[in-house]
């Protein structure tokens, strides 16, 4: 579709942002639905955030996807935060309704939608490895769905903070063997991410066919952790699936249409 003055613009901002796959998958979705939207990537530094927000209002940018390192910093510039954003303490999505900017977080939907396609979360015992941003989104998502949470982190203090906020128990990595009892395991650490593809957050022998094993890392496409989980017979979920699901939730907020998820997956 050709861009005109009427074309509705959405974008992803970050620093760096060149490698973001968001334009690819959002534009593929617009094309599939034949709607007059266009999605671009824009590098914005932290010092430029305030001016950038003015530009969003002035130029009627409809939606802004926010990636690292701005997910926390940008919160102060929006007019309203939804419940998920307040609880998680970070946003990845801004919707512009006639100059009113609303911040929300779809990262947690990127975690719970793939899980709920496989099982109900109510009462499930879930182990989260790590205690940074992705862990907060995961902890928020699974606890609002009634799961029981154990958070494992190298720095136990950070696990304790999360457990206090969302409920559940905090554990050290010395206790990692206990993940054998978890029905779902979610890795939110950077262990196993390129270039350290030979690392894995959990020994293979702790994984089994009774588990759903989720890695939020999407480079490489299949981490050593997921490969080994699959070899053990576990049901696996990749970071790519999370990425598409969080984008699909943004797509709905920006356009009002249900995202064509399969098309977006294909584009990825
Ligand atoms: P980010 O870029 O998202 O901040 P990071 O700081 O590399 O990523 O790590 C995020 C998470 O991975 C943290 O929970 C971190 O543990 P700490 O809180 O103890 O720092 C965890 N992590 C990173 N490298 C790790 C490693 N080699 N072993 C165990 N945990 C690790």
Short mmCIF file of C-alpha atoms and ligand atoms in Angstrom, two decimals:
data_model
loop_
_atom_site.label_atom_id
_atom_site.label_comp_id
_atom_site.label_asym_id
_atom_site.label_seq_id
_atom_site.Cartn_x
_atom_site.Cartn_y
_atom_site.Cartn_z
CA UNK A 1 0.00 0.00 0.00
CA UNK A 2 1.34 3.47 -0.88
CA UNK A 3 1.83 5.90 1.97
CA UNK A 4 -0.23 9.08 1.80
CA UNK A 5 -0.98 11.95 4.16
CA UNK A 6 -3.72 9.74 5.61
CA UNK A 7 -1.45 6.80 6.39
CA UNK A 8 -1.40 6.12 10.13
CA UNK A 9 2.14 5.87 11.49
CA UNK A 10 3.37 3.65 14.31
CA UNK A 11 6.96 3.12 15.36
CA UNK A 12 9.43 1.39 17.59
CA UNK A 13 11.99 3.43 19.50
CA UNK A 14 15.13 2.27 21.26
CA UNK A 15 18.86 2.78 21.33
CA UNK A 16 20.08 0.86 19.40
CA UNK A 17 17.03 -0.03 17.31
CA UNK A 18 18.43 -0.91 13.87
CA UNK A 19 18.08 -4.63 14.47
CA UNK A 20 14.51 -4.48 15.73
CA UNK A 21 12.20 -6.92 13.97
CA UNK A 22 9.09 -4.95 14.95
CA UNK A 23 8.71 -3.02 11.63
CA UNK A 24 8.88 -6.26 9.69
CA UNK A 25 6.17 -8.05 11.63
CA UNK A 26 3.80 -5.10 12.16
CA UNK A 27 3.99 -4.11 8.47
CA UNK A 28 3.37 -7.70 7.42
CA UNK A 29 0.22 -7.61 9.57
CA UNK A 30 -0.98 -4.31 8.06
CA UNK A 31 -0.42 -5.66 4.57
CA UNK A 32 -2.33 -8.87 5.29
CA UNK A 33 -5.34 -6.88 6.54
CA UNK A 34 -5.03 -4.23 3.82
CA UNK A 35 -5.11 -1.35 6.31
CA UNK A 36 -3.46 2.03 5.74
CA UNK A 37 -0.83 1.86 8.48
CA UNK A 38 2.94 2.04 8.31
CA UNK A 39 5.45 1.05 10.99
CA UNK A 40 8.99 2.45 11.23
CA UNK A 41 11.97 2.18 13.58
CA UNK A 42 13.53 5.29 15.06
CA UNK A 43 16.65 5.59 17.18
CA UNK A 44 15.95 7.84 20.14
CA UNK A 45 18.50 8.44 22.88
CA UNK A 46 17.52 8.91 26.52
CA UNK A 47 18.17 12.65 26.39
CA UNK A 48 15.89 12.95 23.36
CA UNK A 49 12.88 11.26 24.98
CA UNK A 50 11.07 14.41 26.13
CA UNK A 51 11.29 16.03 22.67
CA UNK A 52 10.34 12.79 21.03
CA UNK A 53 7.11 12.63 23.02
CA UNK A 54 6.18 16.17 21.89
CA UNK A 55 6.72 15.02 18.33
CA UNK A 56 4.45 12.00 18.85
CA UNK A 57 1.62 14.34 19.85
CA UNK A 58 2.31 16.92 17.15
CA UNK A 59 2.62 14.41 14.32
CA UNK A 60 -0.25 12.22 15.51
CA UNK A 61 1.87 9.09 15.73
CA UNK A 62 -0.70 6.45 16.69
CA UNK A 63 1.43 3.89 18.49
CA UNK A 64 4.93 3.68 19.89
CA UNK A 65 6.58 0.39 20.80
CA UNK A 66 9.33 0.98 23.33
CA UNK A 67 12.40 -1.15 23.62
CA UNK A 68 15.66 -1.03 25.59
CA UNK A 69 16.86 1.07 27.31
CA UNK A 70 13.72 3.27 27.58
CA UNK A 71 11.05 1.03 29.11
CA UNK A 72 11.26 2.64 32.56
CA UNK A 73 12.52 6.14 31.75
CA UNK A 74 9.71 6.92 29.29
CA UNK A 75 6.95 6.27 31.84
CA UNK A 76 7.21 9.80 33.23
CA UNK A 77 6.24 11.31 29.87
CA UNK A 78 2.93 9.57 29.24
CA UNK A 79 -0.43 10.87 30.46
CA UNK A 80 -1.80 7.65 31.85
CA UNK A 81 -0.55 4.20 32.86
CA UNK A 82 -2.64 1.06 32.88
CA UNK A 83 -2.62 -1.49 35.69
CA UNK A 84 -0.01 -3.76 34.05
CA UNK A 85 2.39 -0.85 33.57
CA UNK A 86 2.04 0.30 37.17
CA UNK A 87 2.55 -3.18 38.58
CA UNK A 88 5.43 -4.20 36.32
CA UNK A 89 7.04 -0.77 36.60
CA UNK A 90 7.88 -0.56 32.90
CA UNK A 91 6.10 0.04 29.59
CA UNK A 92 6.72 -1.26 26.09
CA UNK A 93 3.64 0.29 24.47
CA UNK A 94 2.21 3.81 24.07
CA UNK A 95 -1.13 4.45 22.41
CA UNK A 96 -1.94 7.98 21.28
CA UNK A 97 -5.66 8.75 21.52
CA UNK A 98 -6.03 12.27 20.15
CA UNK A 99 -3.00 13.57 22.01
CA UNK A 100 -3.64 11.56 25.17
CA UNK A 101 -0.77 9.10 25.63
CA UNK A 102 -1.52 5.85 27.43
CA UNK A 103 1.32 3.58 28.51
CA UNK A 104 0.91 -0.15 28.91
CA UNK A 105 2.94 -3.34 28.97
CA UNK A 106 2.31 -6.20 26.56
CA UNK A 107 5.45 -8.13 27.50
CA UNK A 108 3.47 -10.04 30.09
CA UNK A 109 0.95 -11.03 27.42
CA UNK A 110 3.88 -12.31 25.39
CA UNK A 111 4.52 -14.66 28.29
CA UNK A 112 1.02 -15.76 29.25
CA UNK A 113 -0.57 -16.11 25.80
CA UNK A 114 1.86 -18.82 24.60
CA UNK A 115 1.47 -20.61 27.96
CA UNK A 116 -2.31 -20.43 27.90
CA UNK A 117 -2.35 -21.90 24.40
CA UNK A 118 -0.86 -25.00 26.05
CA UNK A 119 -2.36 -25.13 29.54
CA UNK A 120 -4.33 -23.31 32.21
CA UNK A 121 -2.13 -21.38 34.66
CA UNK A 122 -4.48 -21.55 37.65
CA UNK A 123 -2.71 -23.30 40.53
CA UNK A 124 0.32 -24.28 38.43
CA UNK A 125 3.74 -24.29 40.04
CA UNK A 126 5.93 -21.99 37.95
CA UNK A 127 9.67 -21.38 38.30
CA UNK A 128 11.08 -18.13 36.94
CA UNK A 129 14.84 -17.90 36.53
CA UNK A 130 16.15 -14.34 36.75
CA UNK A 131 14.86 -11.16 38.36
CA UNK A 132 15.12 -8.35 35.80
CA UNK A 133 12.53 -6.68 33.56
CA UNK A 134 11.33 -9.80 31.75
CA UNK A 135 11.04 -11.63 35.08
CA UNK A 136 8.82 -8.86 36.46
CA UNK A 137 6.53 -9.09 33.43
CA UNK A 138 6.42 -12.87 33.74
CA UNK A 139 5.78 -12.75 37.50
CA UNK A 140 2.94 -10.25 37.04
CA UNK A 141 1.37 -12.28 34.23
CA UNK A 142 1.41 -15.69 35.85
CA UNK A 143 0.33 -14.50 39.29
CA UNK A 144 -2.74 -12.64 37.95
CA UNK A 145 -3.65 -15.99 36.40
CA UNK A 146 -3.42 -17.72 39.78
CA UNK A 147 -0.11 -19.59 39.42
CA UNK A 148 2.24 -20.39 42.34
CA UNK A 149 5.60 -18.77 41.85
CA UNK A 150 9.21 -19.60 42.71
CA UNK A 151 11.83 -17.08 41.61
CA UNK A 152 15.45 -18.20 41.26
CA UNK A 153 18.18 -15.64 40.84
CA UNK A 154 21.96 -15.41 41.14
CA UNK A 155 21.49 -12.34 43.34
CA UNK A 156 18.93 -13.65 45.82
CA UNK A 157 18.08 -10.18 47.13
CA UNK A 158 16.53 -9.29 43.77
CA UNK A 159 14.50 -12.50 43.78
CA UNK A 160 13.25 -11.57 47.25
CA UNK A 161 12.10 -8.15 46.04
CA UNK A 162 10.12 -9.73 43.24
CA UNK A 163 8.62 -12.37 45.51
CA UNK A 164 7.54 -9.66 47.92
CA UNK A 165 5.86 -7.69 45.17
CA UNK A 166 4.12 -10.50 43.30
CA UNK A 167 3.92 -13.26 45.90
CA UNK A 168 5.76 -16.56 45.86
CA UNK A 169 9.12 -17.76 47.14
CA UNK A 170 12.62 -16.51 46.43
CA UNK A 171 15.36 -19.07 45.84
CA UNK A 172 19.08 -19.06 45.21
CA UNK A 173 20.73 -20.87 42.32
CA UNK A 174 22.04 -23.43 44.85
CA UNK A 175 18.42 -24.57 45.19
CA UNK A 176 17.98 -24.91 41.44
CA UNK A 177 17.43 -28.66 41.59
CA UNK A 178 13.96 -27.90 42.97
CA UNK A 179 12.85 -26.80 39.49
CA UNK A 180 12.31 -30.52 38.92
CA UNK A 181 9.02 -30.03 40.77
CA UNK A 182 7.87 -27.07 38.66
CA UNK A 183 5.27 -27.65 35.97
CA UNK A 184 6.44 -24.62 34.01
CA UNK A 185 9.95 -23.12 33.87
CA UNK A 186 10.61 -19.68 32.38
CA UNK A 187 14.16 -18.48 31.75
CA UNK A 188 14.38 -14.68 31.78
CA UNK A 189 18.15 -14.44 32.23
CA UNK A 190 20.59 -13.70 29.45
CA UNK A 191 22.32 -17.05 29.98
CA UNK A 192 22.56 -18.81 26.59
CA UNK A 193 22.08 -15.67 24.52
CA UNK A 194 24.38 -15.02 21.56
CA UNK A 195 27.35 -15.10 21.64
CA UNK A 196 27.29 -17.40 24.71
CA UNK A 197 25.22 -20.08 22.99
CA UNK A 198 26.94 -22.96 24.83
CA UNK A 199 25.68 -21.78 28.21
CA UNK A 200 22.41 -22.88 29.76
CA UNK A 201 20.62 -21.68 32.91
CA UNK A 202 19.46 -25.15 34.08
CA UNK A 203 21.14 -28.57 33.86
CA UNK A 204 19.40 -30.88 31.42
CA UNK A 205 18.72 -33.54 34.05
CA UNK A 206 16.37 -31.21 35.93
CA UNK A 207 14.06 -31.01 32.90
CA UNK A 208 11.37 -33.54 32.02
CA UNK A 209 8.51 -34.39 29.71
CA UNK A 210 6.02 -33.27 32.34
CA UNK A 211 7.12 -29.66 31.97
CA UNK A 212 6.54 -26.67 29.75
CA UNK A 213 9.88 -24.92 29.27
CA UNK A 214 9.98 -21.32 28.07
CA UNK A 215 13.05 -19.27 27.11
CA UNK A 216 12.54 -15.54 26.51
CA UNK A 217 15.82 -15.38 24.53
CA UNK A 218 15.26 -15.16 20.77
CA UNK A 219 18.86 -15.03 19.55
CA UNK A 220 19.63 -17.86 18.85
CA UNK A 221 16.19 -19.04 17.68
CA UNK A 222 16.58 -22.20 19.71
CA UNK A 223 18.83 -21.94 22.77
CA UNK A 224 20.77 -24.82 24.25
CA UNK A 225 18.27 -24.72 27.13
CA UNK A 226 15.32 -25.30 24.77
CA UNK A 227 17.15 -27.95 22.76
CA UNK A 228 17.89 -29.92 25.90
CA UNK A 229 14.35 -29.44 27.21
CA UNK A 230 13.03 -30.79 23.94
CA UNK A 231 15.38 -33.77 24.14
CA UNK A 232 13.93 -34.47 27.59
CA UNK A 233 10.45 -34.47 26.06
CA UNK A 234 9.30 -31.11 27.46
CA UNK A 235 6.85 -28.86 25.63
CA UNK A 236 8.94 -25.83 24.61
CA UNK A 237 8.19 -22.16 23.94
CA UNK A 238 10.75 -19.91 22.25
CA UNK A 239 11.50 -16.22 22.67
CA UNK A 240 10.35 -15.75 19.07
CA UNK A 241 6.85 -16.82 20.04
CA UNK A 242 6.88 -14.37 22.94
CA UNK A 243 8.08 -11.60 20.63
CA UNK A 244 5.23 -12.18 18.17
CA UNK A 245 2.60 -12.39 20.93
CA UNK A 246 3.64 -9.14 22.60
CA UNK A 247 3.64 -7.47 19.17
CA UNK A 248 0.22 -8.95 18.36
CA UNK A 249 -1.19 -7.37 21.52
CA UNK A 250 0.29 -4.01 20.44
CA UNK A 251 -1.16 -4.48 16.96
CA UNK A 252 -4.64 -4.76 18.45
CA UNK A 253 -4.12 -1.64 20.59
CA UNK A 254 -2.81 0.43 17.64
CA UNK A 255 -5.30 -0.69 14.97
CA UNK A 256 -8.30 -2.14 16.79
CA UNK A 257 -7.98 -5.29 14.68
CA UNK A 258 -7.03 -8.77 15.87
CA UNK A 259 -3.48 -9.39 14.70
CA UNK A 260 -2.93 -11.96 11.95
CA UNK A 261 -0.56 -13.92 14.16
CA UNK A 262 0.43 -16.56 11.62
CA UNK A 263 1.38 -13.90 9.07
CA UNK A 264 3.44 -12.10 11.70
CA UNK A 265 5.18 -15.32 12.74
CA UNK A 266 6.00 -15.99 9.13
CA UNK A 267 7.49 -12.50 8.76
CA UNK A 268 9.75 -13.15 11.74
P1 LIG B 1 19.71 -7.42 31.09
O1 LIG B 1 20.47 -6.96 29.89
O2 LIG B 1 18.30 -7.84 30.80
O3 LIG B 1 19.84 -6.52 32.27
P2 LIG B 1 21.51 -9.16 32.50
O4 LIG B 1 21.75 -8.06 33.44
O5 LIG B 1 22.66 -9.74 31.76
O6 LIG B 1 20.40 -8.81 31.43
O7 LIG B 1 20.83 -10.34 33.28
C1 LIG B 1 19.47 -10.40 33.56
C2 LIG B 1 19.23 -11.54 34.53
O8 LIG B 1 20.09 -12.61 34.19
C3 LIG B 1 19.52 -11.21 35.97
O9 LIG B 1 18.54 -11.87 36.75
C4 LIG B 1 20.90 -11.79 36.19
O10 LIG B 1 21.17 -12.17 37.53
P3 LIG B 1 21.66 -11.09 38.63
O11 LIG B 1 20.43 -10.41 39.10
O12 LIG B 1 22.30 -11.89 39.70
O13 LIG B 1 22.60 -10.17 37.93
C5 LIG B 1 20.85 -13.00 35.33
N1 LIG B 1 22.17 -13.44 34.87
C6 LIG B 1 22.96 -12.85 33.96
N2 LIG B 1 24.08 -13.56 33.78
C7 LIG B 1 24.01 -14.63 34.59
C8 LIG B 1 24.85 -15.75 34.84
N3 LIG B 1 26.01 -15.91 34.21
N4 LIG B 1 24.44 -16.69 35.74
C9 LIG B 1 23.25 -16.54 36.37
N5 LIG B 1 22.42 -15.51 36.19
C10 LIG B 1 22.77 -14.57 35.30
#
